[in-house]
């Protein structure tokens, strides 16, 4: 089955930046969309971004729009989330997820999930 591994989390001060990476392997399909999600203790999981199979289309939720940027290198099976202007409320465990989908993407439930990487924003 498809496997996803996140990396790049850590501790940063407010206003700082982090770049998260998602490495995918074990494909059974030539096409897939990727989403980024996050969950903080006591809060619901929040979908924050997604990118389509070809990397030409993406979506962002309002809470991160203008600060986060999703991108992918399909040949390397890598997806990235550049996070700028980080705020304490961005503190959460961040997950990438994959969906077998040829066109478009949505910030919804996905089929395959990584184990997450922790992002902590604090002074």
mmCIF file of N, CA and C in Angstrom:
data_model
loop_
_atom_site.group_PDB
_atom_site.id
_atom_site.type_symbol
_atom_site.label_atom_id
_atom_site.label_comp_id
_atom_site.label_asym_id
_atom_site.label_seq_id
_atom_site.Cartn_x
_atom_site.Cartn_y
_atom_site.Cartn_z
ATOM 1 N N UNK A 1 0.826 -1.177 0.000
ATOM 2 C CA UNK A 1 0.000 0.000 0.000
ATOM 3 C C UNK A 1 0.875 1.247 0.000
ATOM 4 N N UNK A 2 0.264 2.361 -0.308
ATOM 5 C CA UNK A 2 0.978 3.622 -0.341
ATOM 6 C C UNK A 2 1.426 4.006 1.065
ATOM 7 N N UNK A 3 2.674 4.448 1.183
ATOM 8 C CA UNK A 3 3.224 4.873 2.460
ATOM 9 C C UNK A 3 3.700 6.316 2.372
ATOM 10 N N UNK A 4 3.469 7.064 3.439
ATOM 11 C CA UNK A 4 3.821 8.474 3.488
ATOM 12 C C UNK A 4 4.620 8.745 4.757
ATOM 13 N N UNK A 5 5.675 9.538 4.629
ATOM 14 C CA UNK A 5 6.513 9.895 5.762
ATOM 15 C C UNK A 5 6.748 11.392 5.754
ATOM 16 N N UNK A 6 6.316 12.058 6.823
ATOM 17 C CA UNK A 6 6.522 13.492 6.965
ATOM 18 C C UNK A 6 7.839 13.776 7.685
ATOM 19 N N UNK A 7 8.401 14.937 7.405
ATOM 20 C CA UNK A 7 9.590 15.388 8.103
ATOM 21 C C UNK A 7 9.653 16.909 8.038
ATOM 22 N N UNK A 8 10.528 17.489 8.833
ATOM 23 C CA UNK A 8 10.756 18.920 8.790
ATOM 24 C C UNK A 8 10.152 19.718 9.928
ATOM 25 N N UNK A 9 9.409 19.064 10.801
ATOM 26 C CA UNK A 9 8.832 19.766 11.931
ATOM 27 C C UNK A 9 9.885 20.159 12.944
ATOM 28 N N UNK A 10 9.477 20.972 13.901
ATOM 29 C CA UNK A 10 10.392 21.412 14.934
ATOM 30 C C UNK A 10 9.839 22.575 15.716
ATOM 31 N N UNK A 11 10.705 23.199 16.482
ATOM 32 C CA UNK A 11 10.351 24.345 17.311
ATOM 33 C C UNK A 11 10.833 25.622 16.651
ATOM 34 N N UNK A 12 9.929 26.564 16.445
ATOM 35 C CA UNK A 12 10.275 27.855 15.868
ATOM 36 C C UNK A 12 9.592 28.959 16.654
ATOM 37 N N UNK A 13 10.154 30.157 16.588
ATOM 38 C CA UNK A 13 9.547 31.291 17.260
ATOM 39 C C UNK A 13 8.465 31.916 16.388
ATOM 40 N N UNK A 14 7.531 32.645 16.974
ATOM 41 C CA UNK A 14 6.509 33.312 16.177
ATOM 42 C C UNK A 14 7.128 34.181 15.086
ATOM 43 N N UNK A 15 6.546 34.104 13.891
ATOM 44 C CA UNK A 15 7.067 34.824 12.745
ATOM 45 C C UNK A 15 8.083 34.053 11.943
ATOM 46 N N UNK A 16 8.510 32.912 12.450
ATOM 47 C CA UNK A 16 9.502 32.102 11.775
ATOM 48 C C UNK A 16 8.908 31.255 10.661
ATOM 49 N N UNK A 17 9.768 30.443 10.045
ATOM 50 C CA UNK A 17 9.375 29.617 8.911
ATOM 51 C C UNK A 17 9.853 28.186 9.085
ATOM 52 N N UNK A 18 9.109 27.266 8.496
ATOM 53 C CA UNK A 18 9.486 25.868 8.408
ATOM 54 C C UNK A 18 9.051 25.332 7.057
ATOM 55 N N UNK A 19 9.772 24.342 6.574
ATOM 56 C CA UNK A 19 9.404 23.643 5.352
ATOM 57 C C UNK A 19 9.207 22.171 5.673
ATOM 58 N N UNK A 20 7.977 21.709 5.554
ATOM 59 C CA UNK A 20 7.666 20.314 5.777
ATOM 60 C C UNK A 20 7.779 19.534 4.474
ATOM 61 N N UNK A 21 8.197 18.280 4.592
ATOM 62 C CA UNK A 21 8.320 17.403 3.441
ATOM 63 C C UNK A 21 7.480 16.155 3.649
ATOM 64 N N UNK A 22 6.987 15.610 2.556
ATOM 65 C CA UNK A 22 6.218 14.376 2.568
ATOM 66 C C UNK A 22 6.776 13.470 1.479
ATOM 67 N N UNK A 23 7.337 12.344 1.881
ATOM 68 C CA UNK A 23 7.889 11.369 0.949
ATOM 69 C C UNK A 23 6.912 10.216 0.783
ATOM 70 N N UNK A 24 6.597 9.871 -0.454
ATOM 71 C CA UNK A 24 5.629 8.825 -0.755
ATOM 72 C C UNK A 24 6.314 7.647 -1.435
ATOM 73 N N UNK A 25 5.806 6.444 -1.165
ATOM 74 C CA UNK A 25 6.332 5.232 -1.780
ATOM 75 C C UNK A 25 5.245 4.169 -1.811
ATOM 76 N N UNK A 26 5.497 3.089 -2.554
ATOM 77 C CA UNK A 26 4.561 1.983 -2.617
ATOM 78 C C UNK A 26 3.323 2.261 -3.455
ATOM 79 N N UNK A 27 3.478 2.997 -4.530
ATOM 80 C CA UNK A 27 2.339 3.369 -5.364
ATOM 81 C C UNK A 27 1.743 2.178 -6.090
ATOM 82 N N UNK A 28 0.415 2.174 -6.194
ATOM 83 C CA UNK A 28 -0.312 1.223 -7.019
ATOM 84 C C UNK A 28 -1.050 1.926 -8.142
ATOM 85 N N UNK A 29 -0.912 3.235 -8.227
ATOM 86 C CA UNK A 29 -1.533 4.058 -9.250
ATOM 87 C C UNK A 29 -0.536 5.093 -9.734
ATOM 88 N N UNK A 30 -0.684 5.544 -10.957
ATOM 89 C CA UNK A 30 0.212 6.541 -11.519
ATOM 90 C C UNK A 30 -0.185 7.964 -11.164
ATOM 91 N N UNK A 31 -1.310 8.134 -10.505
ATOM 92 C CA UNK A 31 -1.774 9.468 -10.198
ATOM 93 C C UNK A 31 -2.361 9.528 -8.793
ATOM 94 N N UNK A 32 -2.184 10.659 -8.141
ATOM 95 C CA UNK A 32 -2.699 10.865 -6.798
ATOM 96 C C UNK A 32 -2.655 12.348 -6.445
ATOM 97 N N UNK A 33 -3.571 12.755 -5.608
ATOM 98 C CA UNK A 33 -3.546 14.077 -5.013
ATOM 99 C C UNK A 33 -2.977 13.971 -3.600
ATOM 100 N N UNK A 34 -2.408 15.057 -3.114
ATOM 101 C CA UNK A 34 -1.825 15.092 -1.776
ATOM 102 C C UNK A 34 -2.447 16.229 -0.980
ATOM 103 N N UNK A 35 -2.770 15.952 0.263
ATOM 104 C CA UNK A 35 -3.275 16.976 1.167
ATOM 105 C C UNK A 35 -2.415 17.088 2.407
ATOM 106 N N UNK A 36 -2.404 18.265 2.996
ATOM 107 C CA UNK A 36 -1.780 18.502 4.287
ATOM 108 C C UNK A 36 -2.864 18.802 5.310
ATOM 109 N N UNK A 37 -2.747 18.178 6.471
ATOM 110 C CA UNK A 37 -3.688 18.345 7.563
ATOM 111 C C UNK A 37 -2.922 18.608 8.846
ATOM 112 N N UNK A 38 -3.608 19.127 9.845
ATOM 113 C CA UNK A 38 -2.986 19.316 11.144
ATOM 114 C C UNK A 38 -4.009 19.105 12.246
ATOM 115 N N UNK A 39 -3.504 18.731 13.416
ATOM 116 C CA UNK A 39 -4.367 18.527 14.561
ATOM 117 C C UNK A 39 -3.624 18.898 15.835
ATOM 118 N N UNK A 40 -4.219 19.778 16.616
ATOM 119 C CA UNK A 40 -3.689 20.175 17.904
ATOM 120 C C UNK A 40 -4.480 19.472 18.998
ATOM 121 N N UNK A 41 -3.876 19.267 20.179
ATOM 122 C CA UNK A 41 -4.599 18.629 21.276
ATOM 123 C C UNK A 41 -5.902 19.360 21.593
ATOM 124 N N UNK A 42 -6.986 18.603 21.708
ATOM 125 C CA UNK A 42 -8.273 19.176 22.034
ATOM 126 C C UNK A 42 -9.000 19.827 20.878
ATOM 127 N N UNK A 43 -8.444 19.754 19.676
ATOM 128 C CA UNK A 43 -9.062 20.361 18.510
ATOM 129 C C UNK A 43 -9.292 19.318 17.426
ATOM 130 N N UNK A 44 -10.232 19.605 16.543
ATOM 131 C CA UNK A 44 -10.508 18.719 15.423
ATOM 132 C C UNK A 44 -9.395 18.800 14.392
ATOM 133 N N UNK A 45 -9.236 17.713 13.643
ATOM 134 C CA UNK A 45 -8.288 17.726 12.546
ATOM 135 C C UNK A 45 -8.726 18.738 11.504
ATOM 136 N N UNK A 46 -7.780 19.512 11.010
ATOM 137 C CA UNK A 46 -8.056 20.580 10.073
ATOM 138 C C UNK A 46 -7.301 20.349 8.773
ATOM 139 N N UNK A 47 -8.029 20.300 7.669
ATOM 140 C CA UNK A 47 -7.395 20.257 6.374
ATOM 141 C C UNK A 47 -6.915 21.646 6.005
ATOM 142 N N UNK A 48 -5.654 21.777 5.610
ATOM 143 C CA UNK A 48 -5.107 23.105 5.368
ATOM 144 C C UNK A 48 -4.710 23.344 3.913
ATOM 145 N N UNK A 49 -4.416 22.293 3.154
ATOM 146 C CA UNK A 49 -3.997 22.498 1.780
ATOM 147 C C UNK A 49 -4.046 21.194 1.008
ATOM 148 N N UNK A 50 -4.128 21.289 -0.314
ATOM 149 C CA UNK A 50 -4.010 20.115 -1.167
ATOM 150 C C UNK A 50 -3.434 20.530 -2.503
ATOM 151 N N UNK A 51 -2.895 19.552 -3.222
ATOM 152 C CA UNK A 51 -2.315 19.789 -4.533
ATOM 153 C C UNK A 51 -2.666 18.621 -5.443
ATOM 154 N N UNK A 52 -2.947 18.906 -6.698
ATOM 155 C CA UNK A 52 -3.373 17.869 -7.619
ATOM 156 C C UNK A 52 -2.197 17.043 -8.123
ATOM 157 N N UNK A 53 -2.527 16.015 -8.898
ATOM 158 C CA UNK A 53 -1.511 15.082 -9.363
ATOM 159 C C UNK A 53 -0.399 15.756 -10.150
ATOM 160 N N UNK A 54 -0.758 16.678 -11.029
ATOM 161 C CA UNK A 54 0.226 17.338 -11.864
ATOM 162 C C UNK A 54 0.907 18.531 -11.221
ATOM 163 N N UNK A 55 0.452 18.945 -10.047
ATOM 164 C CA UNK A 55 1.048 20.076 -9.371
ATOM 165 C C UNK A 55 0.628 21.426 -9.913
ATOM 166 N N UNK A 56 -0.385 21.458 -10.763
ATOM 167 C CA UNK A 56 -0.826 22.698 -11.387
ATOM 168 C C UNK A 56 -1.993 23.362 -10.670
ATOM 169 N N UNK A 57 -2.551 22.713 -9.683
ATOM 170 C CA UNK A 57 -3.716 23.209 -8.975
ATOM 171 C C UNK A 57 -3.551 22.954 -7.492
ATOM 172 N N UNK A 58 -3.940 23.925 -6.679
ATOM 173 C CA UNK A 58 -3.850 23.763 -5.240
ATOM 174 C C UNK A 58 -4.950 24.541 -4.543
ATOM 175 N N UNK A 59 -5.213 24.162 -3.304
ATOM 176 C CA UNK A 59 -6.199 24.834 -2.471
ATOM 177 C C UNK A 59 -5.611 25.097 -1.093
ATOM 178 N N UNK A 60 -6.146 26.112 -0.425
ATOM 179 C CA UNK A 60 -5.744 26.441 0.935
ATOM 180 C C UNK A 60 -6.957 26.815 1.754
ATOM 181 N N UNK A 61 -6.940 26.428 3.017
ATOM 182 C CA UNK A 61 -7.983 26.877 3.909
ATOM 183 C C UNK A 61 -7.671 28.303 4.353
ATOM 184 N N UNK A 62 -8.694 29.027 4.773
ATOM 185 C CA UNK A 62 -8.530 30.445 5.080
ATOM 186 C C UNK A 62 -7.492 30.709 6.169
ATOM 187 N N UNK A 63 -7.352 29.802 7.106
ATOM 188 C CA UNK A 63 -6.462 30.034 8.232
ATOM 189 C C UNK A 63 -4.986 30.084 7.844
ATOM 190 N N UNK A 64 -4.625 29.528 6.681
ATOM 191 C CA UNK A 64 -3.226 29.516 6.264
ATOM 192 C C UNK A 64 -2.999 30.230 4.945
ATOM 193 N N UNK A 65 -4.051 30.641 4.283
ATOM 194 C CA UNK A 65 -3.929 31.285 2.982
ATOM 195 C C UNK A 65 -3.062 32.536 3.080
ATOM 196 N N UNK A 66 -2.103 32.653 2.176
ATOM 197 C CA UNK A 66 -1.185 33.778 2.175
ATOM 198 C C UNK A 66 0.066 33.556 2.987
ATOM 199 N N UNK A 67 0.088 32.517 3.813
ATOM 200 C CA UNK A 67 1.256 32.213 4.631
ATOM 201 C C UNK A 67 1.909 30.890 4.259
ATOM 202 N N UNK A 68 1.110 29.907 3.861
ATOM 203 C CA UNK A 68 1.614 28.574 3.524
ATOM 204 C C UNK A 68 1.554 28.367 2.021
ATOM 205 N N UNK A 69 2.508 27.595 1.496
ATOM 206 C CA UNK A 69 2.546 27.268 0.079
ATOM 207 C C UNK A 69 2.836 25.785 -0.096
ATOM 208 N N UNK A 70 1.974 25.101 -0.843
ATOM 209 C CA UNK A 70 2.170 23.688 -1.127
ATOM 210 C C UNK A 70 2.800 23.535 -2.506
ATOM 211 N N UNK A 71 3.674 22.561 -2.649
ATOM 212 C CA UNK A 71 4.302 22.273 -3.932
ATOM 213 C C UNK A 71 4.665 20.802 -3.984
ATOM 214 N N UNK A 72 4.997 20.316 -5.173
ATOM 215 C CA UNK A 72 5.393 18.919 -5.292
ATOM 216 C C UNK A 72 6.406 18.723 -6.402
ATOM 217 N N UNK A 73 7.224 17.708 -6.220
ATOM 218 C CA UNK A 73 8.148 17.232 -7.230
ATOM 219 C C UNK A 73 7.715 15.808 -7.524
ATOM 220 N N UNK A 74 6.883 15.638 -8.548
ATOM 221 C CA UNK A 74 6.286 14.344 -8.825
ATOM 222 C C UNK A 74 7.332 13.285 -9.155
ATOM 223 N N UNK A 75 8.380 13.665 -9.883
ATOM 224 C CA UNK A 75 9.412 12.715 -10.261
ATOM 225 C C UNK A 75 10.125 12.138 -9.046
ATOM 226 N N UNK A 76 10.225 12.919 -7.974
ATOM 227 C CA UNK A 76 10.879 12.472 -6.755
ATOM 228 C C UNK A 76 9.903 11.963 -5.708
ATOM 229 N N UNK A 77 8.621 11.958 -6.041
ATOM 230 C CA UNK A 77 7.575 11.529 -5.112
ATOM 231 C C UNK A 77 7.631 12.313 -3.800
ATOM 232 N N UNK A 78 7.825 13.617 -3.923
ATOM 233 C CA UNK A 78 7.927 14.492 -2.768
ATOM 234 C C UNK A 78 6.905 15.615 -2.856
ATOM 235 N N UNK A 79 6.327 15.952 -1.722
ATOM 236 C CA UNK A 79 5.428 17.086 -1.596
ATOM 237 C C UNK A 79 5.911 17.936 -0.433
ATOM 238 N N UNK A 80 5.799 19.249 -0.581
ATOM 239 C CA UNK A 80 6.330 20.162 0.417
ATOM 240 C C UNK A 80 5.257 21.133 0.891
ATOM 241 N N UNK A 81 5.430 21.615 2.097
ATOM 242 C CA UNK A 81 4.590 22.672 2.632
ATOM 243 C C UNK A 81 5.500 23.725 3.243
ATOM 244 N N UNK A 82 5.641 24.849 2.552
ATOM 245 C CA UNK A 82 6.419 25.965 3.066
ATOM 246 C C UNK A 82 5.526 26.805 3.962
ATOM 247 N N UNK A 83 5.923 26.985 5.206
ATOM 248 C CA UNK A 83 5.133 27.705 6.187
ATOM 249 C C UNK A 83 5.899 28.946 6.625
ATOM 250 N N UNK A 84 5.337 30.105 6.340
ATOM 251 C CA UNK A 84 5.932 31.378 6.711
ATOM 252 C C UNK A 84 5.016 32.122 7.671
ATOM 253 N N UNK A 85 5.581 33.059 8.385
ATOM 254 C CA UNK A 85 4.796 33.850 9.322
ATOM 255 C C UNK A 85 4.068 33.003 10.346
ATOM 256 N N UNK A 86 4.764 32.031 10.902
ATOM 257 C CA UNK A 86 4.129 31.083 11.821
ATOM 258 C C UNK A 86 3.640 31.770 13.093
ATOM 259 N N UNK A 87 2.500 31.298 13.574
ATOM 260 C CA UNK A 87 1.856 31.819 14.763
ATOM 261 C C UNK A 87 1.732 30.715 15.803
ATOM 262 N N UNK A 88 1.617 31.071 17.084
ATOM 263 C CA UNK A 88 1.439 30.040 18.111
ATOM 264 C C UNK A 88 0.260 29.122 17.831
ATOM 265 N N UNK A 89 -0.808 29.630 17.236
ATOM 266 C CA UNK A 89 -1.960 28.807 16.927
ATOM 267 C C UNK A 89 -1.714 27.812 15.797
ATOM 268 N N UNK A 90 -0.562 27.908 15.125
ATOM 269 C CA UNK A 90 -0.182 26.913 14.130
ATOM 270 C C UNK A 90 0.403 25.665 14.770
ATOM 271 N N UNK A 91 0.654 25.701 16.062
ATOM 272 C CA UNK A 91 1.213 24.553 16.763
ATOM 273 C C UNK A 91 0.283 23.358 16.632
ATOM 274 N N UNK A 92 0.795 22.252 16.102
ATOM 275 C CA UNK A 92 -0.014 21.060 15.861
ATOM 276 C C UNK A 92 0.876 19.958 15.316
ATOM 277 N N UNK A 93 0.316 18.761 15.258
ATOM 278 C CA UNK A 93 0.936 17.677 14.530
ATOM 279 C C UNK A 93 0.455 17.773 13.084
ATOM 280 N N UNK A 94 1.386 17.803 12.151
ATOM 281 C CA UNK A 94 1.055 17.976 10.740
ATOM 282 C C UNK A 94 1.183 16.651 10.001
ATOM 283 N N UNK A 95 0.170 16.340 9.202
ATOM 284 C CA UNK A 95 0.097 15.091 8.460
ATOM 285 C C UNK A 95 -0.037 15.353 6.974
ATOM 286 N N UNK A 96 0.599 14.526 6.166
ATOM 287 C CA UNK A 96 0.282 14.512 4.748
ATOM 288 C C UNK A 96 -0.551 13.274 4.454
ATOM 289 N N UNK A 97 -1.351 13.345 3.409
ATOM 290 C CA UNK A 97 -2.247 12.260 3.036
ATOM 291 C C UNK A 97 -2.354 12.189 1.524
ATOM 292 N N UNK A 98 -2.614 10.989 1.006
ATOM 293 C CA UNK A 98 -2.701 10.760 -0.430
ATOM 294 C C UNK A 98 -4.072 10.225 -0.810
ATOM 295 N N UNK A 99 -4.541 10.640 -1.966
ATOM 296 C CA UNK A 99 -5.804 10.192 -2.529
ATOM 297 C C UNK A 99 -5.584 9.798 -3.979
ATOM 298 N N UNK A 100 -6.071 8.631 -4.365
ATOM 299 C CA UNK A 100 -5.997 8.216 -5.758
ATOM 300 C C UNK A 100 -6.980 9.060 -6.564
ATOM 301 N N UNK A 101 -6.434 10.040 -7.269
ATOM 302 C CA UNK A 101 -7.242 10.995 -7.999
ATOM 303 C C UNK A 101 -6.411 11.592 -9.118
ATOM 304 N N UNK A 102 -6.953 11.577 -10.326
ATOM 305 C CA UNK A 102 -6.190 12.047 -11.477
ATOM 306 C C UNK A 102 -6.275 13.550 -11.651
ATOM 307 N N UNK A 103 -7.437 14.131 -11.408
ATOM 308 C CA UNK A 103 -7.646 15.553 -11.619
ATOM 309 C C UNK A 103 -8.138 16.229 -10.354
ATOM 310 N N UNK A 104 -7.643 17.425 -10.102
ATOM 311 C CA UNK A 104 -8.087 18.251 -9.011
ATOM 312 C C UNK A 104 -7.719 17.711 -7.641
ATOM 313 N N UNK A 105 -8.186 18.377 -6.612
ATOM 314 C CA UNK A 105 -7.999 17.920 -5.244
ATOM 315 C C UNK A 105 -9.008 18.618 -4.345
ATOM 316 N N UNK A 106 -9.209 18.032 -3.171
ATOM 317 C CA UNK A 106 -10.090 18.605 -2.169
ATOM 318 C C UNK A 106 -9.462 18.417 -0.798
ATOM 319 N N UNK A 107 -9.795 19.307 0.120
ATOM 320 C CA UNK A 107 -9.330 19.177 1.498
ATOM 321 C C UNK A 107 -10.397 18.383 2.241
ATOM 322 N N UNK A 108 -10.355 17.088 2.037
ATOM 323 C CA UNK A 108 -11.338 16.163 2.588
ATOM 324 C C UNK A 108 -10.624 14.930 3.113
ATOM 325 N N UNK A 109 -11.400 13.877 3.372
ATOM 326 C CA UNK A 109 -10.823 12.621 3.824
ATOM 327 C C UNK A 109 -9.979 11.982 2.723
ATOM 328 N N UNK A 110 -8.812 11.480 3.099
ATOM 329 C CA UNK A 110 -7.904 10.822 2.170
ATOM 330 C C UNK A 110 -7.725 9.370 2.554
ATOM 331 N N UNK A 111 -7.195 8.575 1.632
ATOM 332 C CA UNK A 111 -7.074 7.141 1.852
ATOM 333 C C UNK A 111 -5.838 6.745 2.655
ATOM 334 N N UNK A 112 -4.730 7.432 2.423
ATOM 335 C CA UNK A 112 -3.463 7.045 3.026
ATOM 336 C C UNK A 112 -2.887 8.212 3.811
ATOM 337 N N UNK A 113 -2.329 7.889 4.976
ATOM 338 C CA UNK A 113 -1.850 8.913 5.904
ATOM 339 C C UNK A 113 -0.468 8.597 6.428
ATOM 340 N N UNK A 114 0.315 9.651 6.643
ATOM 341 C CA UNK A 114 1.564 9.508 7.348
ATOM 342 C C UNK A 114 1.330 9.566 8.845
ATOM 343 N N UNK A 115 2.409 9.435 9.608
ATOM 344 C CA UNK A 115 2.314 9.435 11.064
ATOM 345 C C UNK A 115 2.435 10.818 11.678
ATOM 346 N N UNK A 116 2.799 11.807 10.892
ATOM 347 C CA UNK A 116 2.821 13.174 11.352
ATOM 348 C C UNK A 116 4.192 13.667 11.774
ATOM 349 N N UNK A 117 4.327 14.976 11.794
ATOM 350 C CA UNK A 117 5.516 15.641 12.305
ATOM 351 C C UNK A 117 5.073 16.840 13.128
ATOM 352 N N UNK A 118 5.680 17.018 14.282
ATOM 353 C CA UNK A 118 5.238 18.041 15.217
ATOM 354 C C UNK A 118 5.815 19.401 14.864
ATOM 355 N N UNK A 119 4.957 20.406 14.859
ATOM 356 C CA UNK A 119 5.356 21.794 14.686
ATOM 357 C C UNK A 119 4.945 22.557 15.932
ATOM 358 N N UNK A 120 5.902 23.189 16.581
ATOM 359 C CA UNK A 120 5.636 23.973 17.775
ATOM 360 C C UNK A 120 6.126 25.393 17.556
ATOM 361 N N UNK A 121 5.231 26.357 17.713
ATOM 362 C CA UNK A 121 5.554 27.768 17.529
ATOM 363 C C UNK A 121 5.446 28.447 18.884
ATOM 364 N N UNK A 122 6.566 28.846 19.427
ATOM 365 C CA UNK A 122 6.593 29.430 20.765
ATOM 366 C C UNK A 122 7.835 30.288 20.936
ATOM 367 N N UNK A 123 7.707 31.331 21.735
ATOM 368 C CA UNK A 123 8.843 32.171 22.069
ATOM 369 C C UNK A 123 9.533 31.705 23.338
#
